mmCIF file of C-alpha atoms in Angstrom:
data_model
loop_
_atom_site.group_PDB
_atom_site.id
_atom_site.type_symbol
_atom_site.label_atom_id
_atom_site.label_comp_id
_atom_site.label_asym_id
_atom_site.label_seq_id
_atom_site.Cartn_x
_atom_site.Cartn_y
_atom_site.Cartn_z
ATOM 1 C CA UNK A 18 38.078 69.061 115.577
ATOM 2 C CA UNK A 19 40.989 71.431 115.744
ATOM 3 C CA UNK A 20 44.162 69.504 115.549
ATOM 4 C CA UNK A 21 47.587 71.793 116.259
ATOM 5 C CA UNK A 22 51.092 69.978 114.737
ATOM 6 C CA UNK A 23 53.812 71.970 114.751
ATOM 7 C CA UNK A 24 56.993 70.352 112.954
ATOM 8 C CA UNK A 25 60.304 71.255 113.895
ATOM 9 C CA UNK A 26 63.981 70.824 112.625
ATOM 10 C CA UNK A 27 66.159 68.090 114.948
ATOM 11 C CA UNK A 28 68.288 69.805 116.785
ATOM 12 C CA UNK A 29 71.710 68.626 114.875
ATOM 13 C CA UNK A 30 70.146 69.430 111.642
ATOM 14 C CA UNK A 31 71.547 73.777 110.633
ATOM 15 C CA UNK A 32 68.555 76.184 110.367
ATOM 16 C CA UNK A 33 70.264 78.832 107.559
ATOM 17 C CA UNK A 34 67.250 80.624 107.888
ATOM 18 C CA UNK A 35 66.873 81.157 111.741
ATOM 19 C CA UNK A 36 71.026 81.937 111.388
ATOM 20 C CA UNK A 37 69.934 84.847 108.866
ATOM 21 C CA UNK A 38 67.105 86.198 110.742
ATOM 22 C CA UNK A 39 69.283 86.236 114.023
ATOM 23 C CA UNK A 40 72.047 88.290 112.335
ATOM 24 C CA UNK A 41 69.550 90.330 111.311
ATOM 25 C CA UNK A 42 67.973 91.436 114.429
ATOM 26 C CA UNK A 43 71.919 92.019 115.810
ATOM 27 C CA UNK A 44 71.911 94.624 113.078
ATOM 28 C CA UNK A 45 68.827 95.861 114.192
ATOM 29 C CA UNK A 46 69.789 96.657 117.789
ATOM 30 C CA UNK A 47 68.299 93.170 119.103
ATOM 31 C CA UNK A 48 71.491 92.205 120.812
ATOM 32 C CA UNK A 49 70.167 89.702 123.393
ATOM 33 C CA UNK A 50 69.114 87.547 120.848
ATOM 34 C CA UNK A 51 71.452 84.267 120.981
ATOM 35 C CA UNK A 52 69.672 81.787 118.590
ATOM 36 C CA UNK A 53 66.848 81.659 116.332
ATOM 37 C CA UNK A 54 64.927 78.419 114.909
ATOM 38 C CA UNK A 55 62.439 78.719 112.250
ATOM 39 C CA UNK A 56 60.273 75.883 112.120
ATOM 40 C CA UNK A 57 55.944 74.824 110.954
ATOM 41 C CA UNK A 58 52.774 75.095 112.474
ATOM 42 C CA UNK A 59 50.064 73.279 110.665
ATOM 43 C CA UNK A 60 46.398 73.506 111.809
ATOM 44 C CA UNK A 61 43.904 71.584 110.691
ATOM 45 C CA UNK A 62 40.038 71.054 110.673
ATOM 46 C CA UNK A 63 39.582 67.392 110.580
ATOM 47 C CA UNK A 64 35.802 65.861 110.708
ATOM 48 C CA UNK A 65 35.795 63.096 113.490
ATOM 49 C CA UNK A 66 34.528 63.313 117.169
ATOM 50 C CA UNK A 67 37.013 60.727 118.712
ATOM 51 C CA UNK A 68 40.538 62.422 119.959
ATOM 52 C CA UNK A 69 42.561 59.556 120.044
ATOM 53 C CA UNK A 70 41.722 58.402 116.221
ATOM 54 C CA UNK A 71 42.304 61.747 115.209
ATOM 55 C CA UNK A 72 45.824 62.039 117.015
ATOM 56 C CA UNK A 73 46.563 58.785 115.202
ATOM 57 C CA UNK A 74 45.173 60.131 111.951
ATOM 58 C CA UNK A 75 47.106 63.439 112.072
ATOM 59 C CA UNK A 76 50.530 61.169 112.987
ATOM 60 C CA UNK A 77 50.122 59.374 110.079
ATOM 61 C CA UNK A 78 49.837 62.182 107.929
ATOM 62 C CA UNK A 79 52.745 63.401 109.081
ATOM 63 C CA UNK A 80 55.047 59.991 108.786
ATOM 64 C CA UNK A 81 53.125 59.912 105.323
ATOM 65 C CA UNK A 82 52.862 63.629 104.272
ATOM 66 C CA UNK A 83 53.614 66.496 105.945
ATOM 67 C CA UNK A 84 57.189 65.822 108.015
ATOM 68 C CA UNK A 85 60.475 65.006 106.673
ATOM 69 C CA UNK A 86 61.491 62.001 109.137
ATOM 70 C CA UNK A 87 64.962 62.447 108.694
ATOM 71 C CA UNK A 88 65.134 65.817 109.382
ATOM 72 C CA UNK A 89 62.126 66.940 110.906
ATOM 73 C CA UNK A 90 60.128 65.551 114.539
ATOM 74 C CA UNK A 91 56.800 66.472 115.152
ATOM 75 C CA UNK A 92 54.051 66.893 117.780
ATOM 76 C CA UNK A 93 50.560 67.251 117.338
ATOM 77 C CA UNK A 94 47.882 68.193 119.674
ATOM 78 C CA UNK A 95 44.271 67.595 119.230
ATOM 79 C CA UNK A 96 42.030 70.371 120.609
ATOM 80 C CA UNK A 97 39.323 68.766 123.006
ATOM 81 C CA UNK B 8 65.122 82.844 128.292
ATOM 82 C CA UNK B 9 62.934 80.283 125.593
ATOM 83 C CA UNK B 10 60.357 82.177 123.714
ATOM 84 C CA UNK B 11 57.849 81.144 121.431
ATOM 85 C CA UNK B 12 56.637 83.400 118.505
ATOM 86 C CA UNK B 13 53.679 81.653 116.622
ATOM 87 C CA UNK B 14 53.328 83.714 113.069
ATOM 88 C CA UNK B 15 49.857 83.536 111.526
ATOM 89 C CA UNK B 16 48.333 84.563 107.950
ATOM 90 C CA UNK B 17 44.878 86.956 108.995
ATOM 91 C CA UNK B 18 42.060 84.708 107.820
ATOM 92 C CA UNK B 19 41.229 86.502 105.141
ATOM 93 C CA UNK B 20 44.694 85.834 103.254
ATOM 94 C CA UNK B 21 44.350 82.743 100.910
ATOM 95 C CA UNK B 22 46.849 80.165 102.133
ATOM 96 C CA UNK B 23 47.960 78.287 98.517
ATOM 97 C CA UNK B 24 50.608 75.721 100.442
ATOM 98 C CA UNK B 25 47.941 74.734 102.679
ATOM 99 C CA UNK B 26 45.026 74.280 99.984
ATOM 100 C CA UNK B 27 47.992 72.100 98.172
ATOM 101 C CA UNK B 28 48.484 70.056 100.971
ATOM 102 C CA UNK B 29 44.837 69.736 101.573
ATOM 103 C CA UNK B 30 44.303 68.283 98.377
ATOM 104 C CA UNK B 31 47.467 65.809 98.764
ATOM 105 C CA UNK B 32 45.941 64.619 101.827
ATOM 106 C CA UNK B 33 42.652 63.450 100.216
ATOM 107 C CA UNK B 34 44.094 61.988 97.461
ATOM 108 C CA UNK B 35 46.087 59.771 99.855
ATOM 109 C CA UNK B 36 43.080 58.995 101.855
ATOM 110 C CA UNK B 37 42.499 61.440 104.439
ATOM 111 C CA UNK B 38 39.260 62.854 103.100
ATOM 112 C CA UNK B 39 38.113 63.612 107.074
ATOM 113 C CA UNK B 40 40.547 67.134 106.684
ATOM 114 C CA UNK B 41 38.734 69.677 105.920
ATOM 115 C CA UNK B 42 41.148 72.825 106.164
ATOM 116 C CA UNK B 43 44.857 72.455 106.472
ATOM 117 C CA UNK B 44 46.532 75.655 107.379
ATOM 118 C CA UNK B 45 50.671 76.586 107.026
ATOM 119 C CA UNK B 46 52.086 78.846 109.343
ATOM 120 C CA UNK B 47 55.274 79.772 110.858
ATOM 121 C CA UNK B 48 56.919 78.763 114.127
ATOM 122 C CA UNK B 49 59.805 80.774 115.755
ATOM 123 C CA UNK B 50 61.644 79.916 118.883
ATOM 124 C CA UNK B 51 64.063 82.325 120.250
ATOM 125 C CA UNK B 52 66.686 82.414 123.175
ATOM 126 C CA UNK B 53 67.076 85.852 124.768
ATOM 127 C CA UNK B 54 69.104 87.366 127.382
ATOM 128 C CA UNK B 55 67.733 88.444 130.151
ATOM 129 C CA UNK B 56 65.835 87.957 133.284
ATOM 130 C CA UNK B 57 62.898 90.245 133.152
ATOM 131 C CA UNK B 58 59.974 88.195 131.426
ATOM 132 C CA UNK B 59 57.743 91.679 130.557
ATOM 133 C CA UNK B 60 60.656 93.458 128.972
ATOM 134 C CA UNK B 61 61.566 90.277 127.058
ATOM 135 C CA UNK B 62 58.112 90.225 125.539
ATOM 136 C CA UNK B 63 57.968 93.672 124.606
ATOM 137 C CA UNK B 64 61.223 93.946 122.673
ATOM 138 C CA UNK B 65 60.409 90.458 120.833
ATOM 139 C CA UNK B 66 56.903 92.125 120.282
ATOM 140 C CA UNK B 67 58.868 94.872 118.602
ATOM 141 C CA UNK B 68 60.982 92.259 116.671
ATOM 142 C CA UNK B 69 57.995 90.828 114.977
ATOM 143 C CA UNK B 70 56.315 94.349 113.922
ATOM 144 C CA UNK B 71 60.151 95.459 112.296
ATOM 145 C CA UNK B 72 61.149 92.038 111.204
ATOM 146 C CA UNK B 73 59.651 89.018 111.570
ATOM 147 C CA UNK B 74 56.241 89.243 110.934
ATOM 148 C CA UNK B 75 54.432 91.058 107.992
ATOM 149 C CA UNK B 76 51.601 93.155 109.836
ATOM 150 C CA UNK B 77 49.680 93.462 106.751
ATOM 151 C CA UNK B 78 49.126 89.313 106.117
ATOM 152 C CA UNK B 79 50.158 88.023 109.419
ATOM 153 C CA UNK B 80 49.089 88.371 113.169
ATOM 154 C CA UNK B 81 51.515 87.071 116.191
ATOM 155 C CA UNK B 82 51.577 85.586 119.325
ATOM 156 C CA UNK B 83 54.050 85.749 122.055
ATOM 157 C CA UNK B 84 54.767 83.071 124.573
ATOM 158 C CA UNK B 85 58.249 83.890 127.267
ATOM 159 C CA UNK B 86 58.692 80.519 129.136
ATOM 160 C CA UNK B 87 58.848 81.500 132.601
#
């Protein structure tokens, strides 16, 4: 099953990168540009035909693996 | 306005980070993930009221800045 997670910054936590790219687009002409954020998007194949295990799977992985819990939140969505 | 920009690698671009984290996965357990695939997640604010126009210009953003249109496809979402 397709499984979706994407994994973003919290909101108090600075994004350099998104700060960067925004300048960048003001020097590009891209004036109506007022913020940028830069975060993940994971997707995964995972074998399994029940949703609900996999959604608890996939969270795990991410408290385990693939998030940063003090910096990062995450949602994932399992495709049905 | 909130937009969404999801930034993909074309399938036929290896994805190292995600192999890597495929492999981390299964040696903590999760041997039910088959592919594991990293890609990038932009959220912009823009000014301005007109959803179409909005999507165009950030369109145009991605093909002169964001994304790489040799490695990478997009996909623009304007919250309406």
């Amino acid at each position: 099953m397709k499984v979706t997670v994407a994994i973003t910054r919290r909101p108090e936590i600075a994004d350099p990168q998104g700060t960067t790219v925004r300048r960048a687009l003001h020097d590009l002409g891209f004036a109506e540009v007022d913020t940028v954020r830069f975060d993940r998007l994971l997707t995964l194949e995972v074998d399994g035909s029940d949703s609900e295990t996999i959604r608890q799977r996939v969270e795990e992985m991410c408290e385990r693996l693939l998030a940063n819990p003090v910096l990062e939140d995450f949602v994932v969505e399992v495709d049905r």
